[in-house]
C-alpha positions as YAML, in Angstrom:
chain: A
units: angstrom
residues:
- id: 1
  name: MET
  ca: [-54.00, -89.76, -41.14]
- id: 2
  name: TYR
  ca: [-56.11, -86.73, -41.91]
- id: 3
  name: LYS
  ca: [-53.41, -84.09, -41.47]
- id: 4
  name: ASP
  ca: [-53.58, -83.02, -45.16]
- id: 5
  name: TYR
  ca: [-57.23, -82.06, -44.77]
- id: 6
  name: THR
  ca: [-57.94, -78.65, -43.22]
- id: 7
  name: SER
  ca: [-61.70, -78.82, -43.63]
- id: 8
  name: THR
  ca: [-63.69, -80.46, -40.89]
- id: 9
  name: LYS
  ca: [-66.33, -81.25, -43.49]
- id: 10
  name: HIS
  ca: [-63.81, -83.25, -45.53]
- id: 11
  name: LYS
  ca: [-62.61, -85.06, -42.44]
- id: 12
  name: THR
  ca: [-66.18, -86.03, -41.56]
- id: 13
  name: LYS
  ca: [-66.84, -87.37, -45.05]
- id: 14
  name: LEU
  ca: [-63.60, -89.32, -45.06]
- id: 15
  name: ASN
  ca: [-64.40, -90.83, -41.68]
- id: 16
  name: TYR
  ca: [-67.90, -91.76, -42.83]
- id: 17
  name: TRP
  ca: [-66.80, -93.53, -46.00]
- id: 18
  name: GLN
  ca: [-63.89, -95.17, -44.27]
- id: 19
  name: PHE
  ca: [-66.24, -96.44, -41.59]
- id: 20
  name: TRP
  ca: [-68.58, -98.07, -44.11]
- id: 21
  name: GLY
  ca: [-65.62, -99.33, -46.12]
- id: 22
  name: ILE
  ca: [-64.24, -101.08, -43.04]
- id: 23
  name: ILE
  ca: [-67.68, -102.48, -42.15]
- id: 24
  name: SER
  ca: [-68.19, -103.74, -45.70]
- id: 25
  name: LYS
  ca: [-64.72, -105.31, -45.81]
- id: 26
  name: LYS
  ca: [-65.22, -107.02, -42.45]
- id: 27
  name: PHE
  ca: [-68.64, -108.26, -43.56]
- id: 28
  name: TRP
  ca: [-67.31, -109.95, -46.69]
- id: 29
  name: ILE
  ca: [-64.34, -111.41, -44.85]
- id: 30
  name: TYR
  ca: [-66.78, -112.79, -42.26]
- id: 31
  name: MET
  ca: [-69.02, -114.24, -45.00]
- id: 32
  name: LEU
  ca: [-65.99, -115.85, -46.66]
- id: 33
  name: GLU
  ca: [-64.97, -117.40, -43.33]
- id: 34
  name: LEU
  ca: [-68.48, -118.83, -42.87]
- id: 35
  name: LEU
  ca: [-68.56, -120.23, -46.42]
- id: 36
  name: LEU
  ca: [-65.16, -121.88, -46.03]
- id: 37
  name: LEU
  ca: [-66.19, -123.20, -42.61]
- id: 38
  name: GLY
  ca: [-69.41, -124.65, -44.05]
- id: 39
  name: LEU
  ca: [-67.54, -126.29, -46.93]
- id: 40
  name: PHE
  ca: [-64.98, -127.78, -44.53]
- id: 41
  name: VAL
  ca: [-67.61, -129.06, -42.09]
- id: 42
  name: GLY
  ca: [-69.66, -130.57, -44.92]
- id: 43
  name: LEU
  ca: [-66.56, -132.14, -46.45]
- id: 44
  name: LEU
  ca: [-65.57, -133.86, -43.20]
- id: 45
  name: SER
  ca: [-69.17, -134.81, -42.45]
- id: 46
  name: GLY
  ca: [-69.63, -136.45, -45.84]
- id: 47
  name: PHE
  ca: [-66.17, -138.05, -45.80]
- id: 48
  name: PHE
  ca: [-66.45, -139.51, -42.29]
- id: 49
  name: GLY
  ca: [-70.22, -140.06, -42.27]
- id: 50
  name: ILE
  ca: [-70.72, -138.17, -38.99]
- id: 51
  name: GLY
  ca: [-72.92, -135.29, -37.89]
- id: 52
  name: GLY
  ca: [-71.79, -131.75, -38.60]
- id: 53
  name: GLY
  ca: [-72.23, -130.62, -34.98]
- id: 54
  name: THR
  ca: [-69.32, -132.75, -33.77]
- id: 55
  name: ILE
  ca: [-67.08, -130.90, -36.23]
- id: 56
  name: LEU
  ca: [-68.67, -127.45, -36.29]
- id: 57
  name: ILE
  ca: [-68.96, -126.60, -32.59]
- id: 58
  name: PRO
  ca: [-65.23, -127.02, -31.73]
- id: 59
  name: LEU
  ca: [-64.31, -124.95, -34.81]
- id: 60
  name: LEU
  ca: [-66.74, -122.17, -33.85]
- id: 61
  name: LEU
  ca: [-65.35, -122.15, -30.30]
- id: 62
  name: MET
  ca: [-61.84, -121.79, -31.75]
- id: 63
  name: LEU
  ca: [-63.04, -118.81, -33.79]
- id: 64
  name: GLY
  ca: [-64.27, -117.10, -30.62]
- id: 65
  name: PHE
  ca: [-68.01, -117.82, -30.69]
- id: 66
  name: GLU
  ca: [-69.78, -118.21, -27.36]
- id: 67
  name: THR
  ca: [-70.87, -121.76, -26.57]
- id: 68
  name: LYS
  ca: [-74.64, -121.18, -26.84]
- id: 69
  name: ALA
  ca: [-74.20, -119.25, -30.11]
- id: 70
  name: ALA
  ca: [-72.08, -122.12, -31.50]
- id: 71
  name: ILE
  ca: [-74.78, -124.62, -30.50]
- id: 72
  name: GLY
  ca: [-77.47, -122.50, -32.19]
- id: 73
  name: ILE
  ca: [-75.51, -122.26, -35.46]
- id: 74
  name: SER
  ca: [-74.85, -126.01, -35.34]
- id: 75
  name: VAL
  ca: [-78.58, -126.73, -35.00]
- id: 76
  name: VAL
  ca: [-79.34, -124.62, -38.11]
- id: 77
  name: GLN
  ca: [-76.64, -126.42, -40.09]
- id: 78
  name: MET
  ca: [-78.03, -129.82, -39.03]
- id: 79
  name: VAL
  ca: [-81.47, -128.98, -40.44]
- id: 80
  name: PHE
  ca: [-79.90, -128.52, -43.89]
- id: 81
  name: SER
  ca: [-77.56, -131.52, -43.81]
- id: 82
  name: SER
  ca: [-80.01, -134.01, -42.27]
- id: 83
  name: ILE
  ca: [-82.80, -133.25, -44.76]
- id: 84
  name: TYR
  ca: [-80.38, -133.43, -47.71]
- id: 85
  name: GLY
  ca: [-78.71, -136.61, -46.44]
- id: 86
  name: SER
  ca: [-82.03, -138.32, -45.71]
- id: 87
  name: TYR
  ca: [-83.23, -137.46, -49.20]
- id: 88
  name: LEU
  ca: [-80.14, -139.17, -50.66]
- id: 89
  name: ASN
  ca: [-80.61, -142.22, -48.39]
- id: 90
  name: ASN
  ca: [-84.27, -142.50, -49.35]
- id: 91
  name: LYS
  ca: [-83.29, -142.50, -53.02]
- id: 92
  name: LYS
  ca: [-80.91, -145.39, -52.30]
- id: 93
  name: GLY
  ca: [-83.71, -147.30, -50.53]
- id: 94
  name: THR
  ca: [-81.89, -147.62, -47.18]
- id: 95
  name: LEU
  ca: [-84.37, -145.58, -45.12]
- id: 96
  name: ASP
  ca: [-87.06, -147.26, -42.99]
- id: 97
  name: VAL
  ca: [-89.39, -144.30, -42.57]
- id: 98
  name: LYS
  ca: [-91.96, -146.13, -40.41]
- id: 99
  name: MET
  ca: [-89.52, -147.26, -37.69]
- id: 100
  name: VAL
  ca: [-87.64, -143.98, -37.45]
- id: 101
  name: SER
  ca: [-90.80, -141.88, -37.48]
- id: 102
  name: ILE
  ca: [-91.69, -143.26, -34.03]
- id: 103
  name: ILE
  ca: [-88.23, -142.56, -32.57]
- id: 104
  name: GLY
  ca: [-88.17, -139.27, -34.47]
- id: 105
  name: ALA
  ca: [-91.48, -138.20, -32.93]
- id: 106
  name: GLY
  ca: [-89.92, -138.79, -29.50]
- id: 107
  name: GLY
  ca: [-86.84, -136.87, -30.62]
- id: 108
  name: PHE
  ca: [-89.03, -133.95, -31.68]
- id: 109
  name: VAL
  ca: [-90.68, -133.84, -28.24]
- id: 110
  name: GLY
  ca: [-87.38, -134.18, -26.38]
- id: 111
  name: ALA
  ca: [-85.62, -131.56, -28.48]
- id: 112
  name: LEU
  ca: [-88.33, -129.02, -27.62]
- id: 113
  name: LEU
  ca: [-86.79, -129.01, -24.13]
- id: 114
  name: SER
  ca: [-83.22, -128.49, -25.40]
- id: 115
  name: GLY
  ca: [-83.24, -124.70, -25.60]
- id: 116
  name: TYR
  ca: [-84.64, -124.44, -22.08]
- id: 117
  name: ILE
  ca: [-82.07, -126.92, -20.71]
- id: 118
  name: ALA
  ca: [-79.20, -125.14, -22.49]
- id: 119
  name: ALA
  ca: [-80.38, -121.77, -21.13]
- id: 120
  name: MET
  ca: [-80.25, -123.15, -17.57]
- id: 121
  name: LEU
  ca: [-76.72, -124.51, -17.94]
- id: 122
  name: SER
  ca: [-73.52, -122.46, -17.94]
- id: 123
  name: ASP
  ca: [-71.20, -122.43, -20.97]
- id: 124
  name: ARG
  ca: [-68.70, -124.49, -18.98]
- id: 125
  name: ALA
  ca: [-71.31, -127.14, -18.16]
- id: 126
  name: LEU
  ca: [-72.31, -127.35, -21.83]
- id: 127
  name: GLU
  ca: [-68.68, -127.69, -22.87]
- id: 128
  name: ILE
  ca: [-68.16, -130.50, -20.33]
- id: 129
  name: LEU
  ca: [-71.21, -132.33, -21.75]
- id: 130
  name: PHE
  ca: [-69.87, -131.89, -25.27]
- id: 131
  name: PHE
  ca: [-66.44, -133.08, -24.09]
- id: 132
  name: ALA
  ca: [-68.06, -136.25, -22.67]
- id: 133
  name: PHE
  ca: [-69.89, -136.77, -25.96]
- id: 134
  name: ALA
  ca: [-66.66, -136.35, -28.00]
- id: 135
  name: LEU
  ca: [-64.83, -138.73, -25.65]
- id: 136
  name: PHE
  ca: [-67.59, -141.32, -26.14]
- id: 137
  name: ALA
  ca: [-67.33, -140.88, -29.91]
- id: 138
  name: LEU
  ca: [-63.55, -141.42, -29.74]
- id: 139
  name: MET
  ca: [-63.80, -144.53, -27.52]
- id: 140
  name: ARG
  ca: [-66.49, -146.00, -29.75]
- id: 141
  name: MET
  ca: [-64.00, -146.04, -32.63]
- id: 142
  name: PHE
  ca: [-62.10, -148.85, -30.86]
- id: 143
  name: PHE
  ca: [-65.11, -151.15, -30.50]
- id: 144
  name: LYS
  ca: [-66.70, -153.17, -33.28]
- id: 145
  name: THR
  ca: [-70.43, -152.97, -33.81]
- id: 146
  name: HIS
  ca: [-71.70, -156.50, -34.39]
- id: 147
  name: GLU
  ca: [-74.74, -157.10, -36.54]
- id: 148
  name: ASP
  ca: [-77.33, -159.82, -35.92]
- id: 149
  name: ALA
  ca: [-79.41, -161.49, -38.60]
- id: 150
  name: LYS
  ca: [-82.65, -161.30, -36.63]
- id: 151
  name: GLU
  ca: [-84.05, -157.82, -36.09]
- id: 152
  name: LYS
  ca: [-85.89, -157.22, -32.81]
- id: 153
  name: GLU
  ca: [-89.09, -155.25, -32.39]
- id: 154
  name: LEU
  ca: [-89.73, -152.94, -29.45]
- id: 155
  name: HIS
  ca: [-93.02, -151.52, -28.23]
- id: 156
  name: TYR
  ca: [-93.83, -148.12, -29.69]
- id: 157
  name: SER
  ca: [-93.74, -146.49, -26.26]
- id: 158
  name: LEU
  ca: [-90.14, -147.63, -25.66]
- id: 159
  name: LEU
  ca: [-89.02, -146.37, -29.08]
- id: 160
  name: LEU
  ca: [-90.74, -143.07, -28.29]
- id: 161
  name: LEU
  ca: [-88.94, -142.83, -24.92]
- id: 162
  name: ILE
  ca: [-85.55, -143.49, -26.56]
- id: 163
  name: GLY
  ca: [-86.28, -140.66, -28.98]
- id: 164
  name: VAL
  ca: [-87.27, -138.22, -26.20]
- id: 165
  name: ILE
  ca: [-84.06, -138.83, -24.21]
- id: 166
  name: LEU
  ca: [-81.76, -138.65, -27.23]
- id: 167
  name: GLY
  ca: [-83.52, -135.58, -28.64]
- id: 168
  name: ALA
  ca: [-83.28, -133.64, -25.37]
- id: 169
  name: PHE
  ca: [-79.60, -134.48, -24.77]
- id: 170
  name: SER
  ca: [-78.27, -134.14, -28.31]
- id: 171
  name: MET
  ca: [-79.95, -130.84, -29.16]
- id: 172
  name: THR
  ca: [-78.92, -129.36, -25.80]
- id: 173
  name: ILE
  ca: [-75.25, -129.63, -26.86]
- id: 174
  name: GLY
  ca: [-75.88, -129.06, -30.58]
- id: 175
  name: VAL
  ca: [-75.16, -132.53, -32.01]
- id: 176
  name: GLY
  ca: [-77.41, -134.76, -34.09]
- id: 177
  name: GLY
  ca: [-77.62, -137.74, -31.79]
- id: 178
  name: SER
  ca: [-77.13, -140.31, -34.56]
- id: 179
  name: ILE
  ca: [-73.82, -141.42, -33.02]
- id: 180
  name: LEU
  ca: [-75.81, -142.39, -29.89]
- id: 181
  name: LEU
  ca: [-78.82, -143.84, -31.72]
- id: 182
  name: VAL
  ca: [-76.92, -146.11, -34.15]
- id: 183
  name: PRO
  ca: [-75.29, -148.29, -31.40]
- id: 184
  name: ILE
  ca: [-78.74, -148.69, -29.78]
- id: 185
  name: LEU
  ca: [-80.34, -149.75, -33.07]
- id: 186
  name: VAL
  ca: [-77.54, -152.14, -34.05]
- id: 187
  name: GLY
  ca: [-76.43, -153.43, -30.65]
- id: 188
  name: PHE
  ca: [-79.80, -153.86, -28.94]
- id: 189
  name: LEU
  ca: [-82.42, -154.02, -31.71]
- id: 190
  name: HIS
  ca: [-80.10, -155.78, -34.21]
- id: 191
  name: VAL
  ca: [-81.02, -153.40, -37.02]
- id: 192
  name: PRO
  ca: [-78.65, -153.83, -40.04]
- id: 193
  name: LEU
  ca: [-75.85, -151.24, -39.92]
- id: 194
  name: LYS
  ca: [-76.64, -149.47, -43.21]
- id: 195
  name: LYS
  ca: [-80.30, -149.23, -42.23]
- id: 196
  name: ALA
  ca: [-79.32, -147.94, -38.78]
- id: 197
  name: LEU
  ca: [-77.01, -145.25, -40.23]
- id: 198
  name: SER
  ca: [-79.82, -143.99, -42.48]
- id: 199
  name: ALA
  ca: [-82.23, -144.09, -39.51]
- id: 200
  name: GLY
  ca: [-79.79, -142.08, -37.39]
- id: 201
  name: LEU
  ca: [-79.60, -139.30, -39.97]
- id: 202
  name: PHE
  ca: [-83.39, -139.23, -40.44]
- id: 203
  name: PHE
  ca: [-83.80, -138.96, -36.66]
- id: 204
  name: VAL
  ca: [-81.74, -135.75, -36.84]
- id: 205
  name: VAL
  ca: [-84.37, -134.22, -39.17]
- id: 206
  name: PHE
  ca: [-86.95, -134.43, -36.36]
- id: 207
  name: SER
  ca: [-84.63, -133.42, -33.52]
- id: 208
  name: SER
  ca: [-82.91, -130.55, -35.36]
- id: 209
  name: VAL
  ca: [-86.16, -128.91, -36.54]
- id: 210
  name: SER
  ca: [-87.56, -129.14, -33.01]
- id: 211
  name: GLY
  ca: [-84.23, -127.98, -31.54]
- id: 212
  name: LEU
  ca: [-84.30, -125.01, -33.91]
- id: 213
  name: ILE
  ca: [-87.71, -123.97, -32.54]
- id: 214
  name: SER
  ca: [-86.59, -124.42, -28.93]
- id: 215
  name: HIS
  ca: [-83.26, -122.57, -29.26]
- id: 216
  name: THR
  ca: [-84.97, -119.78, -31.23]
- id: 217
  name: LEU
  ca: [-87.37, -119.20, -28.33]
- id: 218
  name: GLU
  ca: [-84.35, -118.90, -26.01]
- id: 219
  name: GLY
  ca: [-82.55, -116.49, -28.38]
- id: 220
  name: HIS
  ca: [-79.60, -118.80, -29.15]
- id: 221
  name: ILE
  ca: [-79.93, -118.81, -32.95]
- id: 222
  name: ASP
  ca: [-77.83, -116.70, -35.31]
- id: 223
  name: TYR
  ca: [-79.83, -117.43, -38.47]
- id: 224
  name: ALA
  ca: [-77.62, -115.47, -40.87]
- id: 225
  name: SER
  ca: [-74.46, -117.36, -39.92]
- id: 226
  name: GLY
  ca: [-76.27, -120.69, -39.63]
- id: 227
  name: VAL
  ca: [-77.91, -120.47, -43.06]
- id: 228
  name: VAL
  ca: [-74.63, -119.50, -44.80]
- id: 229
  name: ILE
  ca: [-72.76, -122.37, -43.12]
- id: 230
  name: GLY
  ca: [-75.66, -124.76, -43.73]
- id: 231
  name: LEU
  ca: [-75.89, -124.04, -47.48]
- id: 232
  name: ALA
  ca: [-72.12, -124.21, -47.93]
- id: 233
  name: SER
  ca: [-72.00, -127.51, -46.04]
- id: 234
  name: LEU
  ca: [-74.30, -129.14, -48.60]
- id: 235
  name: VAL
  ca: [-71.63, -128.64, -51.27]
- id: 236
  name: GLY
  ca: [-69.01, -130.00, -48.89]
- id: 237
  name: VAL
  ca: [-71.15, -133.08, -48.09]
- id: 238
  name: TYR
  ca: [-71.50, -133.86, -51.79]
- id: 239
  name: VAL
  ca: [-67.72, -133.65, -52.31]
- id: 240
  name: GLY
  ca: [-66.95, -135.59, -49.12]
- id: 241
  name: ILE
  ca: [-69.24, -138.48, -50.05]
- id: 242
  name: HIS
  ca: [-67.40, -138.85, -53.35]
- id: 243
  name: LEU
  ca: [-63.96, -138.54, -51.72]
- id: 244
  name: LYS
  ca: [-64.60, -141.29, -49.18]
- id: 245
  name: ASP
  ca: [-64.82, -143.83, -51.99]
- id: 246
  name: LYS
  ca: [-61.23, -142.96, -52.95]
- id: 247
  name: VAL
  ca: [-59.67, -144.17, -49.68]
- id: 248
  name: SER
  ca: [-59.76, -147.45, -47.78]
- id: 249
  name: HIS
  ca: [-62.01, -147.93, -44.74]
- id: 250
  name: ALA
  ca: [-58.92, -148.41, -42.53]
- id: 251
  name: THR
  ca: [-57.44, -145.06, -43.64]
- id: 252
  name: GLN
  ca: [-60.79, -143.36, -43.14]
- id: 253
  name: LYS
  ca: [-61.06, -144.77, -39.61]
- id: 254
  name: ARG
  ca: [-57.50, -143.68, -38.68]
- id: 255
  name: LEU
  ca: [-58.18, -140.14, -39.90]
- id: 256
  name: LEU
  ca: [-61.43, -140.02, -37.91]
- id: 257
  name: VAL
  ca: [-59.63, -141.18, -34.74]
- id: 258
  name: ILE
  ca: [-57.06, -138.40, -35.24]
- id: 259
  name: PHE
  ca: [-59.86, -135.86, -35.69]
- id: 260
  name: TYR
  ca: [-61.76, -136.98, -32.57]
- id: 261
  name: LEU
  ca: [-58.51, -137.00, -30.58]
- id: 262
  name: PHE
  ca: [-57.83, -133.42, -31.66]
- id: 263
  name: VAL
  ca: [-61.36, -132.36, -30.58]
- id: 264
  name: VAL
  ca: [-61.04, -134.10, -27.19]
- id: 265
  name: LEU
  ca: [-57.60, -132.59, -26.50]
- id: 266
  name: TYR
  ca: [-58.74, -129.10, -27.51]
- id: 267
  name: LEU
  ca: [-61.83, -129.27, -25.28]
- id: 268
  name: ALA
  ca: [-59.83, -130.72, -22.38]
- id: 269
  name: LYS
  ca: [-57.36, -127.81, -22.67]
- id: 270
  name: ARG
  ca: [-60.20, -125.28, -22.95]
- id: 271
  name: ILE
  ca: [-62.16, -126.65, -19.96]
- id: 272
  name: PHE
  ca: [-59.56, -127.91, -17.49]
- id: 273
  name: PHE
  ca: [-56.40, -125.86, -18.13]
...
């Protein structure tokens, strides 16, 4: 490549500038990938009404990220999306701050353990846990959640305990936990579905902020990548929320089943074959 240059000095300069040119090009390509990934994750999250971690982690694994790094990036993204989504829900008047604050406090405490738990587990063990979570999410699509007119009240200590368990588990594998909390609120406490969905997202505010602290202490967080994906996902969420009104609920559910099935099959192939 440098055969036309006889001067070593010229060769050195050419190598130097080429090196930085390649680095710069790779950097911008990487940033573009993260922006597109964030937009896509936000779009699906807003369209399907699910947490970004369920979408983001499998995509990051496909792109070659290590499992713990993918979980760390997912936690950062959830901080952005949960705060933004809860703000929108509060404006609509569907958020019961008092009830969720108790469960959220438990989630905050539980999520403080998540980085430590994740550090103790192997990547394979974390992927198996995430696979089980994705399989649960897929199976749940085939069961109807029945609402009850009379809402139950639980003792504060029990709500706190629910939050601790969900916070520890969900942040360990980098998901919000709302998909686990909503069936508990609707099925056992008979909270109205819309109220439960808003509560689930607000719970993620507590657990993701705490999870961010815990995973940071364990060195799992790539802030640069997480912030870029998180900011881009906000735009995607906005677009996705508007798009979901354009299709029927049945079509939306079928597309979500296909997505979950793809995630489950990919993880099964990655883990067991």
